[in-house]
PDB file of C-alpha atoms in Angstrom:
ATOM      1  CA  MET A   1      -6.014 -23.570  -0.972  1.00  0.00           C
ATOM      2  CA  ASN A   2      -2.539 -23.014  -2.371  1.00  0.00           C
ATOM      3  CA  LYS A   3      -3.630 -21.190  -5.507  1.00  0.00           C
ATOM      4  CA  ILE A   4      -4.027 -17.459  -5.961  1.00  0.00           C
ATOM      5  CA  THR A   5      -5.114 -15.210  -8.823  1.00  0.00           C
ATOM      6  CA  ILE A   6      -4.225 -11.533  -9.097  1.00  0.00           C
ATOM      7  CA  ILE A   7      -6.523  -9.546 -11.372  1.00  0.00           C
ATOM      8  CA  GLY A   8      -4.489  -6.594 -12.582  1.00  0.00           C
ATOM      9  CA  GLY A   9      -0.795  -6.615 -13.466  1.00  0.00           C
ATOM     10  CA  GLY A  10      -0.040  -2.903 -13.150  1.00  0.00           C
ATOM     11  CA  ASN A  11       2.568  -1.394 -10.838  1.00  0.00           C
ATOM     12  CA  LEU A  12       0.882  -2.447  -7.586  1.00  0.00           C
ATOM     13  CA  GLY A  13      -0.061  -5.842  -8.952  1.00  0.00           C
ATOM     14  CA  LYS A  14       3.521  -6.494 -10.036  1.00  0.00           C
ATOM     15  CA  SER A  15       4.826  -5.570  -6.594  1.00  0.00           C
ATOM     16  CA  ILE A  16       2.410  -7.956  -4.871  1.00  0.00           C
ATOM     17  CA  ILE A  17       3.160 -10.703  -7.390  1.00  0.00           C
ATOM     18  CA  SER A  18       6.897 -10.274  -6.853  1.00  0.00           C
ATOM     19  CA  GLY A  19       6.488 -10.526  -3.088  1.00  0.00           C
ATOM     20  CA  LEU A  20       4.365 -13.665  -3.303  1.00  0.00           C
ATOM     21  CA  ALA A  21       6.500 -15.340  -5.974  1.00  0.00           C
ATOM     22  CA  ASN A  22       9.635 -14.871  -3.877  1.00  0.00           C
ATOM     23  CA  SER A  23       8.031 -16.128  -0.665  1.00  0.00           C
ATOM     24  CA  ASP A  24       7.287 -19.632   0.571  1.00  0.00           C
ATOM     25  CA  LEU A  25       3.521 -19.018   0.661  1.00  0.00           C
ATOM     26  CA  PHE A  26       2.814 -20.032  -2.941  1.00  0.00           C
ATOM     27  CA  GLU A  27       4.700 -21.815  -5.672  1.00  0.00           C
ATOM     28  CA  ALA A  28       5.126 -19.611  -8.735  1.00  0.00           C
ATOM     29  CA  LYS A  29       3.139 -22.061 -10.851  1.00  0.00           C
ATOM     30  CA  ASN A  30       0.156 -21.621  -8.501  1.00  0.00           C
ATOM     31  CA  ILE A  31       0.115 -17.841  -8.960  1.00  0.00           C
ATOM     32  CA  THR A  32      -1.941 -16.620 -11.917  1.00  0.00           C
ATOM     33  CA  VAL A  33      -1.940 -13.046 -13.164  1.00  0.00           C
ATOM     34  CA  VAL A  34      -4.813 -11.729 -15.272  1.00  0.00           C
ATOM     35  CA  ASP A  35      -4.384  -8.570 -17.311  1.00  0.00           C
ATOM     36  CA  LYS A  36      -5.404  -7.203 -20.697  1.00  0.00           C
ATOM     37  CA  SER A  37      -1.884  -5.931 -21.351  1.00  0.00           C
ATOM     38  CA  LYS A  38       0.385  -8.377 -23.197  1.00  0.00           C
ATOM     39  CA  TYR A  39       3.375  -6.379 -21.967  1.00  0.00           C
ATOM     40  CA  ASN A  40       2.419  -6.722 -18.292  1.00  0.00           C
ATOM     41  CA  LEU A  41       1.761 -10.446 -18.643  1.00  0.00           C
ATOM     42  CA  LYS A  42       5.012 -11.077 -20.517  1.00  0.00           C
ATOM     43  CA  GLU A  43       7.008  -9.152 -17.918  1.00  0.00           C
ATOM     44  CA  VAL A  44       5.699 -11.042 -14.857  1.00  0.00           C
ATOM     45  CA  GLU A  45       5.885 -14.388 -16.628  1.00  0.00           C
ATOM     46  CA  GLU A  46       9.502 -13.912 -17.725  1.00  0.00           C
ATOM     47  CA  LYS A  47      10.774 -12.294 -14.528  1.00  0.00           C
ATOM     48  CA  LEU A  48       8.835 -14.275 -11.921  1.00  0.00           C
ATOM     49  CA  GLY A  49       7.797 -17.512 -13.603  1.00  0.00           C
ATOM     50  CA  VAL A  50       4.122 -17.152 -12.711  1.00  0.00           C
ATOM     51  CA  SER A  51       1.183 -18.237 -14.844  1.00  0.00           C
ATOM     52  CA  THR A  52      -0.602 -15.599 -16.906  1.00  0.00           C
ATOM     53  CA  SER A  53      -3.952 -15.261 -18.637  1.00  0.00           C
ATOM     54  CA  LYS A  54      -6.233 -12.783 -20.342  1.00  0.00           C
ATOM     55  CA  HIS A  55      -9.325 -14.695 -19.255  1.00  0.00           C
ATOM     56  CA  VAL A  56     -10.720 -13.834 -15.823  1.00  0.00           C
ATOM     57  CA  ILE A  57     -13.353 -16.571 -15.499  1.00  0.00           C
ATOM     58  CA  SER A  58     -11.087 -19.561 -16.139  1.00  0.00           C
ATOM     59  CA  SER A  59      -8.377 -18.052 -13.946  1.00  0.00           C
ATOM     60  CA  ILE A  60     -10.460 -17.920 -10.769  1.00  0.00           C
ATOM     61  CA  LYS A  61     -11.788 -21.466 -10.877  1.00  0.00           C
ATOM     62  CA  ASP A  62     -10.381 -23.777  -8.176  1.00  0.00           C
ATOM     63  CA  VAL A  63      -8.550 -20.818  -6.627  1.00  0.00           C
ATOM     64  CA  LYS A  64      -8.853 -19.958  -2.927  1.00  0.00           C
ATOM     65  CA  TRP A  65      -7.575 -16.364  -3.081  1.00  0.00           C
ATOM     66  CA  VAL A  66      -8.481 -13.640  -5.583  1.00  0.00           C
ATOM     67  CA  ILE A  67      -6.723 -10.254  -5.323  1.00  0.00           C
ATOM     68  CA  LEU A  68      -8.402  -7.336  -7.089  1.00  0.00           C
ATOM     69  CA  CYS A  69      -5.697  -4.890  -8.234  1.00  0.00           C
ATOM     70  CA  VAL A  70      -7.778  -2.820 -10.619  1.00  0.00           C
ATOM     71  CA  GLN A  71      -8.640   0.859 -10.888  1.00  0.00           C
ATOM     72  CA  PRO A  72     -11.773   1.993  -8.992  1.00  0.00           C
ATOM     73  CA  ARG A  73     -13.603   2.644 -12.268  1.00  0.00           C
ATOM     74  CA  GLN A  74     -12.931  -0.956 -13.362  1.00  0.00           C
ATOM     75  CA  LEU A  75     -14.088  -2.663 -10.164  1.00  0.00           C
ATOM     76  CA  ASP A  76     -17.817  -2.940 -10.909  1.00  0.00           C
ATOM     77  CA  THR A  77     -17.112  -4.422 -14.340  1.00  0.00           C
ATOM     78  CA  VAL A  78     -14.801  -7.057 -12.864  1.00  0.00           C
ATOM     79  CA  LEU A  79     -17.177  -7.935 -10.012  1.00  0.00           C
ATOM     80  CA  LEU A  80     -20.115  -8.323 -12.395  1.00  0.00           C
ATOM     81  CA  GLU A  81     -17.996 -10.539 -14.599  1.00  0.00           C
ATOM     82  CA  ILE A  82     -16.931 -12.921 -11.829  1.00  0.00           C
ATOM     83  CA  LYS A  83     -19.916 -12.888  -9.447  1.00  0.00           C
ATOM     84  CA  ASP A  84     -21.708 -15.894 -10.979  1.00  0.00           C
ATOM     85  CA  VAL A  85     -18.658 -18.150 -10.934  1.00  0.00           C
ATOM     86  CA  LEU A  86     -17.262 -17.246  -7.524  1.00  0.00           C
ATOM     87  CA  ASP A  87     -17.477 -19.927  -4.872  1.00  0.00           C
ATOM     88  CA  ASN A  88     -18.582 -18.779  -1.410  1.00  0.00           C
ATOM     89  CA  ASP A  89     -15.362 -20.181   0.071  1.00  0.00           C
ATOM     90  CA  GLN A  90     -13.164 -18.029  -2.132  1.00  0.00           C
ATOM     91  CA  ILE A  91     -11.613 -14.974  -0.487  1.00  0.00           C
ATOM     92  CA  LEU A  92     -11.712 -11.657  -2.314  1.00  0.00           C
ATOM     93  CA  ILE A  93      -8.895  -9.264  -1.417  1.00  0.00           C
ATOM     94  CA  SER A  94      -9.514  -5.734  -2.658  1.00  0.00           C
ATOM     95  CA  THR A  95      -6.817  -3.088  -3.062  1.00  0.00           C
ATOM     96  CA  VAL A  96      -9.340  -0.658  -4.557  1.00  0.00           C
ATOM     97  CA  THR A  97      -9.411   2.750  -2.873  1.00  0.00           C
ATOM     98  CA  GLY A  98     -12.695   4.055  -1.517  1.00  0.00           C
ATOM     99  CA  THR A  99     -14.837   0.938  -1.993  1.00  0.00           C
ATOM    100  CA  SER A 100     -16.135  -0.663   1.205  1.00  0.00           C
ATOM    101  CA  ILE A 101     -16.610  -4.337   1.988  1.00  0.00           C
ATOM    102  CA  GLU A 102     -20.362  -3.711   2.105  1.00  0.00           C
ATOM    103  CA  GLU A 103     -20.334  -2.207  -1.394  1.00  0.00           C
ATOM    104  CA  ILE A 104     -18.430  -5.206  -2.776  1.00  0.00           C
ATOM    105  CA  ASN A 105     -20.826  -7.602  -1.050  1.00  0.00           C
ATOM    106  CA  GLU A 106     -23.747  -5.855  -2.716  1.00  0.00           C
ATOM    107  CA  VAL A 107     -22.457  -7.329  -5.986  1.00  0.00           C
ATOM    108  CA  VAL A 108     -21.017 -10.598  -4.605  1.00  0.00           C
ATOM    109  CA  PRO A 109     -23.249 -11.178  -1.544  1.00  0.00           C
ATOM    110  CA  ASN A 110     -21.855 -14.370  -0.045  1.00  0.00           C
ATOM    111  CA  ASN A 111     -18.133 -13.920  -0.389  1.00  0.00           C
ATOM    112  CA  LYS A 112     -15.602 -13.183   2.296  1.00  0.00           C
ATOM    113  CA  VAL A 113     -13.943  -9.855   1.486  1.00  0.00           C
ATOM    114  CA  VAL A 114     -10.724  -8.309   2.823  1.00  0.00           C
ATOM    115  CA  ARG A 115      -9.740  -4.705   2.136  1.00  0.00           C
ATOM    116  CA  VAL A 116      -6.054  -3.855   1.932  1.00  0.00           C
ATOM    117  CA  MET A 117      -4.321  -0.517   1.410  1.00  0.00           C
ATOM    118  CA  PRO A 118      -0.642  -0.840   0.404  1.00  0.00           C
ATOM    119  CA  ASN A 119       1.487   2.092  -0.759  1.00  0.00           C
ATOM    120  CA  THR A 120       4.029   2.581  -3.528  1.00  0.00           C
ATOM    121  CA  GLY A 121       6.833   1.459  -1.203  1.00  0.00           C
ATOM    122  CA  ALA A 122       5.624  -2.015  -2.192  1.00  0.00           C
ATOM    123  CA  SER A 123       7.886  -1.863  -5.258  1.00  0.00           C
ATOM    124  CA  LYS A 124      10.869  -1.922  -2.861  1.00  0.00           C
ATOM    125  CA  LYS A 125       9.206  -4.308  -0.392  1.00  0.00           C
ATOM    126  CA  LEU A 126       8.800  -1.358   1.992  1.00  0.00           C
ATOM    127  CA  SER A 127       5.040  -0.938   1.824  1.00  0.00           C
ATOM    128  CA  MET A 128       2.882   0.002   4.774  1.00  0.00           C
ATOM    129  CA  THR A 129      -0.239  -2.084   4.197  1.00  0.00           C
ATOM    130  CA  CYS A 130      -3.361  -1.604   6.304  1.00  0.00           C
ATOM    131  CA  ILE A 131      -5.846  -4.484   6.343  1.00  0.00           C
ATOM    132  CA  ALA A 132      -9.526  -4.632   7.330  1.00  0.00           C
ATOM    133  CA  ALA A 133     -12.114  -7.405   7.286  1.00  0.00           C
ATOM    134  CA  ASN A 134     -15.391  -8.438   8.853  1.00  0.00           C
ATOM    135  CA  GLU A 135     -15.701 -11.029  11.621  1.00  0.00           C
ATOM    136  CA  ASN A 136     -16.329 -13.844   9.113  1.00  0.00           C
ATOM    137  CA  VAL A 137     -12.747 -13.641   7.834  1.00  0.00           C
ATOM    138  CA  LYS A 138     -10.879 -14.167  11.115  1.00  0.00           C
ATOM    139  CA  GLU A 139      -9.029 -17.365  10.170  1.00  0.00           C
ATOM    140  CA  GLU A 140      -8.106 -16.247   6.662  1.00  0.00           C
ATOM    141  CA  LEU A 141      -6.917 -12.855   7.909  1.00  0.00           C
ATOM    142  CA  LEU A 142      -3.690 -14.381   9.232  1.00  0.00           C
ATOM    143  CA  VAL A 143      -2.841 -15.641   5.748  1.00  0.00           C
ATOM    144  CA  VAL A 144      -3.615 -12.242   4.201  1.00  0.00           C
ATOM    145  CA  GLU A 145      -1.217 -10.639   6.692  1.00  0.00           C
ATOM    146  CA  LYS A 146       1.499 -13.086   5.657  1.00  0.00           C
ATOM    147  CA  MET A 147       0.850 -12.301   1.990  1.00  0.00           C
ATOM    148  CA  PHE A 148       1.349  -8.573   2.432  1.00  0.00           C
ATOM    149  CA  ASN A 149       4.239  -8.978   4.849  1.00  0.00           C
ATOM    150  CA  THR A 150       6.135 -10.132   1.744  1.00  0.00           C
ATOM    151  CA  ILE A 151       6.086  -6.513   0.484  1.00  0.00           C
ATOM    152  CA  GLY A 152       6.624  -4.662   3.779  1.00  0.00           C
ATOM    153  CA  GLU A 153       4.836  -4.096   7.077  1.00  0.00           C
ATOM    154  CA  THR A 154       1.152  -4.751   7.822  1.00  0.00           C
ATOM    155  CA  LEU A 155      -1.358  -3.483  10.360  1.00  0.00           C
ATOM    156  CA  VAL A 156      -4.894  -4.803  10.878  1.00  0.00           C
ATOM    157  CA  ILE A 157      -7.311  -1.935  11.524  1.00  0.00           C
ATOM    158  CA  GLU A 158     -11.047  -1.297  11.736  1.00  0.00           C
ATOM    159  CA  GLU A 159     -12.593  -0.699   8.339  1.00  0.00           C
ATOM    160  CA  ARG A 160     -13.875   2.722   9.439  1.00  0.00           C
ATOM    161  CA  LEU A 161     -10.209   3.830   9.475  1.00  0.00           C
ATOM    162  CA  MET A 162      -9.389   2.743   5.912  1.00  0.00           C
ATOM    163  CA  GLN A 163      -9.891   6.229   4.468  1.00  0.00           C
ATOM    164  CA  ALA A 164      -7.568   7.649   7.125  1.00  0.00           C
ATOM    165  CA  ALA A 165      -5.069   4.867   6.385  1.00  0.00           C
ATOM    166  CA  THR A 166      -5.130   5.848   2.713  1.00  0.00           C
ATOM    167  CA  VAL A 167      -4.231   9.436   3.603  1.00  0.00           C
ATOM    168  CA  LEU A 168      -1.575   8.610   6.197  1.00  0.00           C
ATOM    169  CA  GLY A 169      -0.039   5.587   4.484  1.00  0.00           C
ATOM    170  CA  ALA A 170      -0.572   6.116   0.749  1.00  0.00           C
ATOM    171  CA  SER A 171      -0.842   9.892   0.296  1.00  0.00           C
ATOM    172  CA  GLY A 172       1.747  10.099   3.076  1.00  0.00           C
ATOM    173  CA  ILE A 173       4.420   8.962   0.608  1.00  0.00           C
ATOM    174  CA  ALA A 174       3.858  12.188  -1.348  1.00  0.00           C
ATOM    175  CA  PHE A 175       3.804  14.299   1.817  1.00  0.00           C
ATOM    176  CA  PHE A 176       7.184  12.992   2.970  1.00  0.00           C
ATOM    177  CA  LEU A 177       8.646  13.368  -0.519  1.00  0.00           C
ATOM    178  CA  ARG A 178       7.577  17.005  -0.675  1.00  0.00           C
ATOM    179  CA  PHE A 179       9.411  17.653   2.617  1.00  0.00           C
ATOM    180  CA  LEU A 180      12.403  15.783   1.204  1.00  0.00           C
ATOM    181  CA  ARG A 181      12.363  17.995  -1.881  1.00  0.00           C
ATOM    182  CA  ALA A 182      12.393  21.084   0.335  1.00  0.00           C
ATOM    183  CA  MET A 183      15.420  19.737   2.228  1.00  0.00           C
ATOM    184  CA  ILE A 184      17.228  19.177  -1.064  1.00  0.00           C
ATOM    185  CA  GLN A 185      16.429  22.713  -2.210  1.00  0.00           C
ATOM    186  CA  GLY A 186      17.793  24.071   1.066  1.00  0.00           C
ATOM    187  CA  GLY A 187      20.961  22.062   0.538  1.00  0.00           C
ATOM    188  CA  ILE A 188      21.385  23.542  -2.936  1.00  0.00           C
ATOM    189  CA  GLN A 189      20.944  27.061  -1.555  1.00  0.00           C
ATOM    190  CA  MET A 190      23.691  26.370   0.990  1.00  0.00           C
ATOM    191  CA  GLY A 191      26.081  25.412  -1.805  1.00  0.00           C
ATOM    192  CA  PHE A 192      25.741  21.697  -2.607  1.00  0.00           C
ATOM    193  CA  HIS A 193      25.240  20.469  -6.146  1.00  0.00           C
ATOM    194  CA  PRO A 194      21.709  19.036  -6.600  1.00  0.00           C
ATOM    195  CA  HIS A 195      22.865  15.407  -6.707  1.00  0.00           C
ATOM    196  CA  GLU A 196      24.979  15.914  -3.585  1.00  0.00           C
ATOM    197  CA  ALA A 197      22.110  17.550  -1.699  1.00  0.00           C
ATOM    198  CA  GLN A 198      19.827  14.683  -2.704  1.00  0.00           C
ATOM    199  CA  ILE A 199      22.253  11.999  -1.521  1.00  0.00           C
ATOM    200  CA  ILE A 200      22.618  13.693   1.860  1.00  0.00           C
ATOM    201  CA  ALA A 201      18.922  14.434   2.352  1.00  0.00           C
ATOM    202  CA  VAL A 202      17.733  10.986   1.257  1.00  0.00           C
ATOM    203  CA  GLN A 203      20.162   9.062   3.471  1.00  0.00           C
ATOM    204  CA  THR A 204      19.352  11.374   6.381  1.00  0.00           C
ATOM    205  CA  ALA A 205      15.628  10.671   5.896  1.00  0.00           C
ATOM    206  CA  ILE A 206      16.263   6.919   5.822  1.00  0.00           C
ATOM    207  CA  GLY A 207      18.342   7.190   8.988  1.00  0.00           C
ATOM    208  CA  ALA A 208      15.725   9.269  10.797  1.00  0.00           C
ATOM    209  CA  ALA A 209      12.896   6.854   9.964  1.00  0.00           C
ATOM    210  CA  THR A 210      15.023   3.840  10.877  1.00  0.00           C
ATOM    211  CA  LEU A 211      15.913   5.301  14.284  1.00  0.00           C
ATOM    212  CA  VAL A 212      12.234   5.616  15.178  1.00  0.00           C
ATOM    213  CA  ALA A 213      11.266   2.264  13.648  1.00  0.00           C
ATOM    214  CA  GLU A 214      14.030   0.181  15.196  1.00  0.00           C
ATOM    215  CA  ASN A 215      14.343   1.970  18.545  1.00  0.00           C
ATOM    216  CA  GLY A 216      10.582   2.183  19.005  1.00  0.00           C
ATOM    217  CA  THR A 217      10.967   5.711  20.326  1.00  0.00           C
ATOM    218  CA  HIS A 218       8.823   8.789  19.846  1.00  0.00           C
ATOM    219  CA  PRO A 219      10.301  11.180  17.223  1.00  0.00           C
ATOM    220  CA  GLU A 220      10.830  13.848  19.895  1.00  0.00           C
ATOM    221  CA  ARG A 221      13.147  11.507  21.814  1.00  0.00           C
ATOM    222  CA  GLU A 222      15.372  11.222  18.750  1.00  0.00           C
ATOM    223  CA  ILE A 223      15.143  14.980  18.147  1.00  0.00           C
ATOM    224  CA  ASP A 224      16.416  15.598  21.692  1.00  0.00           C
ATOM    225  CA  LYS A 225      19.567  13.619  20.854  1.00  0.00           C
ATOM    226  CA  VAL A 226      20.373  16.033  18.023  1.00  0.00           C
ATOM    227  CA  THR A 227      19.557  19.354  19.630  1.00  0.00           C
ATOM    228  CA  THR A 228      22.049  21.130  21.896  1.00  0.00           C
ATOM    229  CA  PRO A 229      21.449  24.295  23.921  1.00  0.00           C
ATOM    230  CA  GLN A 230      21.730  27.392  21.728  1.00  0.00           C
ATOM    231  CA  GLY A 231      22.732  25.179  18.809  1.00  0.00           C
ATOM    232  CA  CYS A 232      21.939  25.383  15.110  1.00  0.00           C
ATOM    233  CA  THR A 233      19.452  22.472  15.142  1.00  0.00           C
ATOM    234  CA  ILE A 234      17.080  23.986  17.705  1.00  0.00           C
ATOM    235  CA  GLU A 235      17.389  27.336  15.910  1.00  0.00           C
ATOM    236  CA  GLY A 236      16.249  25.725  12.672  1.00  0.00           C
ATOM    237  CA  LEU A 237      13.484  23.694  14.309  1.00  0.00           C
ATOM    238  CA  ASN A 238      12.060  26.719  16.105  1.00  0.00           C
ATOM    239  CA  GLU A 239      12.074  28.785  12.913  1.00  0.00           C
ATOM    240  CA  MET A 240      10.221  26.005  11.053  1.00  0.00           C
ATOM    241  CA  GLU A 241       7.609  25.897  13.812  1.00  0.00           C
ATOM    242  CA  HIS A 242       7.297  29.707  13.805  1.00  0.00           C
ATOM    243  CA  GLN A 243       6.566  29.401  10.077  1.00  0.00           C
ATOM    244  CA  GLY A 244       3.881  26.789  10.761  1.00  0.00           C
ATOM    245  CA  LEU A 245       5.558  23.484   9.871  1.00  0.00           C
ATOM    246  CA  SER A 246       3.616  21.138  12.167  1.00  0.00           C
ATOM    247  CA  SER A 247       0.388  23.085  11.727  1.00  0.00           C
ATOM    248  CA  SER A 248       0.705  23.048   7.931  1.00  0.00           C
ATOM    249  CA  VAL A 249       1.360  19.308   7.840  1.00  0.00           C
ATOM    250  CA  ILE A 250      -1.605  18.528  10.080  1.00  0.00           C
ATOM    251  CA  LYS A 251      -3.854  20.832   8.059  1.00  0.00           C
ATOM    252  CA  GLY A 252      -2.669  19.188   4.840  1.00  0.00           C
ATOM    253  CA  VAL A 253      -3.343  15.693   6.190  1.00  0.00           C
ATOM    254  CA  MET A 254      -6.815  16.715   7.338  1.00  0.00           C
ATOM    255  CA  ALA A 255      -7.601  18.451   4.019  1.00  0.00           C
ATOM    256  CA  SER A 256      -6.683  15.218   2.229  1.00  0.00           C
ATOM    257  CA  TYR A 257      -8.858  13.244   4.652  1.00  0.00           C
ATOM    258  CA  GLU A 258     -11.833  15.547   4.120  1.00  0.00           C
ATOM    259  CA  LYS A 259     -11.405  15.210   0.352  1.00  0.00           C
ATOM    260  CA  ILE A 260     -11.218  11.419   0.343  1.00  0.00           C
ATOM    261  CA  ASN A 261     -14.478  11.263   2.286  1.00  0.00           C
ATOM    262  CA  THR A 262     -16.234  13.113  -0.538  1.00  0.00           C
ATOM    263  CA  ILE A 263     -14.892  10.948  -3.366  1.00  0.00           C
ATOM    264  CA  LYS A 264     -17.249   8.343  -4.771  1.00  0.00           C
TER     265      LYS A 264
END
């Protein structure tokens, strides 16, 4: 019950491993990382003190939790490799984009499966992780939430929303960064050196997000605190809206959503 194996020691895998190894959920010695890369295994073993292996089969025996942190193209190969040795009581946790619980159960029919969608903020323990599971995983779901709370925030959602969660939570990192880049470019045009503009824009973005997160307010409430009648802020906001800011963002999000629903 207190043992876990992570298959895949890439960037996401390392973030999850770091969160778990530095929590009180598992002892480092009870965390096993499986990867073909000697470099990845050496790094997590030296930095986090976890167990490592190149052998999948031996690493999932007598283990309650198995996290799949592999690329979508590798998933079928891994599932076919482990399906005959998996115990029905073992919980499979998949981070693989675009693969449903039903599709995983077609290969491993009797196992309890949880889908999770973290984002790259996991490397700084600031991930937004969405979690979905069927009714047969109710009890174990609480533990999965605790696991991914070690790398940020979690939200349990219906599985039908996992594609949307990927766009909003994972692709969303890129969307916000593109806006941040535009702010930095504007700062440079006004006269700041690039590194100065970046410092200002980044800290301002952190402050804006924190205001909404910690105050629990709608973004417009925080916007109202900054805008004054006939001031420069409302002038800038109105010009951005005239140029289609909100519309462009929504259209971009929906274009990404339409695309992800065609990927197989």
